Amino acid sequence: MPRTAEQPATTVPTATVAQPAAGDPLRQLEYETAPPSGPDAIRGAQCPHELALRGMPVVCSGCRARRDWLLINHRRNVWVRCRCGHQWLEPEITRKDFDAMLTDPSWTYYPALAQGQIALGFDGTFAGLYVE
């Protein structure tokens, strides 16, 4: 699904945590901090180190970068996005692999995939730079 940055991303509430009724701050906090899930949730994870798939290093065909990726998961597909804005579907990375890469339990929600890419610096602004 995320072929271009123009496609909107919807944040779907988790199936286990229902939308809380107004006035209950603890349930609202639980709802807001729950990880995105559901069939149309789009998740992203930054991967600052190099990736090697089947022993071969991943290299951006747009700018020749070797590290500092944004991995985007939608359903069972995972896309790799470079800081230059180049993005491709990577069939070698499964959803299970993506879930194993998630180490930070905190979540930041963006109303659209493009807004998340801009906020994280994967919109082409930092093309050619490694941000650490």
PDB file of C-alpha atoms in Angstrom:
ATOM      1  CA  MET A   1       0.000   0.000   0.000  1.00  0.00           C
ATOM      2  CA  PRO A   2       2.548   2.735   0.882  1.00  0.00           C
ATOM      3  CA  ARG A   3       3.925   3.262  -2.622  1.00  0.00           C
ATOM      4  CA  THR A   4       4.075   7.026  -2.432  1.00  0.00           C
ATOM      5  CA  ALA A   5       4.177   9.527   0.368  1.00  0.00           C
ATOM      6  CA  GLU A   6       0.816  10.971  -0.694  1.00  0.00           C
ATOM      7  CA  GLN A   7      -1.261   8.020   0.470  1.00  0.00           C
ATOM      8  CA  PRO A   8      -2.940   8.642   3.836  1.00  0.00           C
ATOM      9  CA  ALA A   9      -2.372   6.299   6.724  1.00  0.00           C
ATOM     10  CA  THR A  10      -5.085   5.599   9.190  1.00  0.00           C
ATOM     11  CA  THR A  11      -4.308   4.779  12.772  1.00  0.00           C
ATOM     12  CA  VAL A  12      -6.635   2.020  13.814  1.00  0.00           C
ATOM     13  CA  PRO A  13      -7.296   1.480  17.521  1.00  0.00           C
ATOM     14  CA  THR A  14      -6.225  -1.842  18.941  1.00  0.00           C
ATOM     15  CA  ALA A  15      -8.720  -4.648  18.918  1.00  0.00           C
ATOM     16  CA  THR A  16      -8.157  -5.409  22.619  1.00  0.00           C
ATOM     17  CA  VAL A  17      -8.553  -1.843  23.916  1.00  0.00           C
ATOM     18  CA  ALA A  18     -11.917  -0.264  23.111  1.00  0.00           C
ATOM     19  CA  GLN A  19     -12.445   3.469  22.697  1.00  0.00           C
ATOM     20  CA  PRO A  20     -12.958   4.729  26.276  1.00  0.00           C
ATOM     21  CA  ALA A  21     -15.949   6.697  27.420  1.00  0.00           C
ATOM     22  CA  ALA A  22     -15.305  10.364  28.153  1.00  0.00           C
ATOM     23  CA  GLY A  23     -14.335  11.108  31.737  1.00  0.00           C
ATOM     24  CA  ASP A  24     -12.159   8.080  32.543  1.00  0.00           C
ATOM     25  CA  PRO A  25      -8.542   9.320  32.358  1.00  0.00           C
ATOM     26  CA  LEU A  26      -6.928   5.925  33.071  1.00  0.00           C
ATOM     27  CA  ARG A  27      -8.791   4.191  30.263  1.00  0.00           C
ATOM     28  CA  GLN A  28      -7.992   7.117  27.942  1.00  0.00           C
ATOM     29  CA  LEU A  29      -4.277   6.779  28.777  1.00  0.00           C
ATOM     30  CA  GLU A  30      -4.418   3.026  28.157  1.00  0.00           C
ATOM     31  CA  TYR A  31      -6.109   3.640  24.799  1.00  0.00           C
ATOM     32  CA  GLU A  32      -3.595   6.303  23.730  1.00  0.00           C
ATOM     33  CA  THR A  33      -0.509   4.255  24.654  1.00  0.00           C
ATOM     34  CA  ALA A  34      -1.659   0.972  23.087  1.00  0.00           C
ATOM     35  CA  PRO A  35       0.360  -0.068  20.025  1.00  0.00           C
ATOM     36  CA  PRO A  36      -1.390   0.206  16.666  1.00  0.00           C
ATOM     37  CA  SER A  37      -2.944  -2.987  15.401  1.00  0.00           C
ATOM     38  CA  GLY A  38      -5.757  -4.149  13.226  1.00  0.00           C
ATOM     39  CA  PRO A  39      -5.932  -4.913   9.521  1.00  0.00           C
ATOM     40  CA  ASP A  40      -5.264  -1.354   8.302  1.00  0.00           C
ATOM     41  CA  ALA A  41      -2.733  -0.186  10.889  1.00  0.00           C
ATOM     42  CA  ILE A  42       0.504   1.128   9.431  1.00  0.00           C
ATOM     43  CA  ARG A  43       3.520   0.862  11.696  1.00  0.00           C
ATOM     44  CA  GLY A  44       6.978   2.261  11.232  1.00  0.00           C
ATOM     45  CA  ALA A  45      10.276   1.480  12.913  1.00  0.00           C
ATOM     46  CA  GLN A  46      13.597   3.192  12.475  1.00  0.00           C
ATOM     47  CA  CYS A  47      16.560   0.940  11.774  1.00  0.00           C
ATOM     48  CA  PRO A  48      19.810   2.919  12.173  1.00  0.00           C
ATOM     49  CA  HIS A  49      22.163   0.003  11.483  1.00  0.00           C
ATOM     50  CA  GLU A  50      22.974  -1.838   8.275  1.00  0.00           C
ATOM     51  CA  LEU A  51      20.649  -4.591   7.080  1.00  0.00           C
ATOM     52  CA  ALA A  52      21.855  -7.770   5.464  1.00  0.00           C
ATOM     53  CA  LEU A  53      19.295 -10.000   3.766  1.00  0.00           C
ATOM     54  CA  ARG A  54      20.507 -13.467   2.818  1.00  0.00           C
ATOM     55  CA  GLY A  55      24.037 -12.278   3.480  1.00  0.00           C
ATOM     56  CA  MET A  56      23.827  -9.347   1.075  1.00  0.00           C
ATOM     57  CA  PRO A  57      23.829  -5.771   2.436  1.00  0.00           C
ATOM     58  CA  VAL A  58      20.796  -3.614   1.677  1.00  0.00           C
ATOM     59  CA  VAL A  59      21.782  -0.585  -0.427  1.00  0.00           C
ATOM     60  CA  CYS A  60      19.480   2.203  -1.589  1.00  0.00           C
ATOM     61  CA  SER A  61      19.392   2.307  -5.371  1.00  0.00           C
ATOM     62  CA  GLY A  62      18.607   6.029  -5.227  1.00  0.00           C
ATOM     63  CA  CYS A  63      21.532   7.339  -3.162  1.00  0.00           C
ATOM     64  CA  ARG A  64      23.642   4.236  -2.345  1.00  0.00           C
ATOM     65  CA  ALA A  65      23.022   4.554   1.428  1.00  0.00           C
ATOM     66  CA  ARG A  66      23.794   1.443   3.481  1.00  0.00           C
ATOM     67  CA  ARG A  67      22.101   2.231   6.798  1.00  0.00           C
ATOM     68  CA  ASP A  68      19.570   4.452   8.573  1.00  0.00           C
ATOM     69  CA  TRP A  69      16.273   3.031   7.275  1.00  0.00           C
ATOM     70  CA  LEU A  70      12.603   3.454   8.035  1.00  0.00           C
ATOM     71  CA  LEU A  71      10.784   0.122   7.936  1.00  0.00           C
ATOM     72  CA  ILE A  72       7.063   0.429   7.202  1.00  0.00           C
ATOM     73  CA  ASN A  73       4.702  -2.437   7.973  1.00  0.00           C
ATOM     74  CA  HIS A  74       1.204  -2.703   6.522  1.00  0.00           C
ATOM     75  CA  ARG A  75      -0.570  -6.026   6.816  1.00  0.00           C
ATOM     76  CA  ARG A  76       2.072  -8.637   6.001  1.00  0.00           C
ATOM     77  CA  ASN A  77       4.206  -6.425   3.762  1.00  0.00           C
ATOM     78  CA  VAL A  78       7.286  -4.480   4.843  1.00  0.00           C
ATOM     79  CA  TRP A  79       8.720  -1.556   2.890  1.00  0.00           C
ATOM     80  CA  VAL A  80      12.177  -0.073   3.351  1.00  0.00           C
ATOM     81  CA  ARG A  81      12.483   3.696   3.015  1.00  0.00           C
ATOM     82  CA  CYS A  82      15.720   5.654   2.765  1.00  0.00           C
ATOM     83  CA  ARG A  83      16.387   9.209   3.913  1.00  0.00           C
ATOM     84  CA  CYS A  84      16.521  10.279   0.251  1.00  0.00           C
ATOM     85  CA  GLY A  85      12.832   9.337  -0.077  1.00  0.00           C
ATOM     86  CA  HIS A  86      13.379   6.171  -2.145  1.00  0.00           C
ATOM     87  CA  GLN A  87      11.130   3.322  -0.989  1.00  0.00           C
ATOM     88  CA  TRP A  88      10.710  -0.292  -2.035  1.00  0.00           C
ATOM     89  CA  LEU A  89       8.826  -3.410  -0.993  1.00  0.00           C
ATOM     90  CA  GLU A  90      11.179  -5.857   0.666  1.00  0.00           C
ATOM     91  CA  PRO A  91       9.751  -9.391   0.485  1.00  0.00           C
ATOM     92  CA  GLU A  92      12.698 -10.789   2.483  1.00  0.00           C
ATOM     93  CA  ILE A  93      11.491  -9.009   5.646  1.00  0.00           C
ATOM     94  CA  THR A  94       8.368 -10.630   7.049  1.00  0.00           C
ATOM     95  CA  ARG A  95       5.949  -9.205   9.582  1.00  0.00           C
ATOM     96  CA  LYS A  96       7.485 -11.546  12.146  1.00  0.00           C
ATOM     97  CA  ASP A  97      10.923 -10.064  11.413  1.00  0.00           C
ATOM     98  CA  PHE A  98       9.464  -6.565  11.700  1.00  0.00           C
ATOM     99  CA  ASP A  99       7.891  -7.365  15.076  1.00  0.00           C
ATOM    100  CA  ALA A 100      11.246  -8.724  16.296  1.00  0.00           C
ATOM    101  CA  MET A 101      12.910  -5.396  15.388  1.00  0.00           C
ATOM    102  CA  LEU A 102      10.543  -3.393  17.583  1.00  0.00           C
ATOM    103  CA  THR A 103      12.520  -2.614  20.714  1.00  0.00           C
ATOM    104  CA  ASP A 104      11.026   0.719  21.812  1.00  0.00           C
ATOM    105  CA  PRO A 105       7.656   0.309  23.537  1.00  0.00           C
ATOM    106  CA  SER A 106       6.749   3.979  23.091  1.00  0.00           C
ATOM    107  CA  TRP A 107       4.606   4.962  20.127  1.00  0.00           C
ATOM    108  CA  THR A 108       4.162   8.234  18.288  1.00  0.00           C
ATOM    109  CA  TYR A 109       0.992   8.565  16.244  1.00  0.00           C
ATOM    110  CA  TYR A 110       0.768  10.530  13.009  1.00  0.00           C
ATOM    111  CA  PRO A 111      -2.523  11.124  11.181  1.00  0.00           C
ATOM    112  CA  ALA A 112      -0.931  10.220   7.841  1.00  0.00           C
ATOM    113  CA  LEU A 113       2.049   8.195   6.699  1.00  0.00           C
ATOM    114  CA  ALA A 114       3.457  11.235   4.879  1.00  0.00           C
ATOM    115  CA  GLN A 115       3.392  13.294   8.081  1.00  0.00           C
ATOM    116  CA  GLY A 116       5.290  10.571   9.915  1.00  0.00           C
ATOM    117  CA  GLN A 117       7.911  10.416   7.174  1.00  0.00           C
ATOM    118  CA  ILE A 118       8.389  14.185   7.335  1.00  0.00           C
ATOM    119  CA  ALA A 119       8.611  14.201  11.139  1.00  0.00           C
ATOM    120  CA  LEU A 120      11.199  11.394  11.131  1.00  0.00           C
ATOM    121  CA  GLY A 121      13.237  12.904   8.295  1.00  0.00           C
ATOM    122  CA  PHE A 122      12.544  10.274   5.635  1.00  0.00           C
ATOM    123  CA  ASP A 123      10.938  12.632   3.127  1.00  0.00           C
ATOM    124  CA  GLY A 124      14.111  13.426   1.177  1.00  0.00           C
ATOM    125  CA  THR A 125      15.182  16.395   3.309  1.00  0.00           C
ATOM    126  CA  PHE A 126      18.162  14.528   4.757  1.00  0.00           C
ATOM    127  CA  ALA A 127      19.214  12.811   1.538  1.00  0.00           C
ATOM    128  CA  GLY A 128      22.845  11.752   1.756  1.00  0.00           C
ATOM    129  CA  LEU A 129      23.087  12.215   5.546  1.00  0.00           C
ATOM    130  CA  TYR A 130      23.244   9.650   8.281  1.00  0.00           C
ATOM    131  CA  VAL A 131      21.370  10.909  11.332  1.00  0.00           C
ATOM    132  CA  GLU A 132      22.548   9.425  14.624  1.00  0.00           C
TER     133      GLU A 132
END
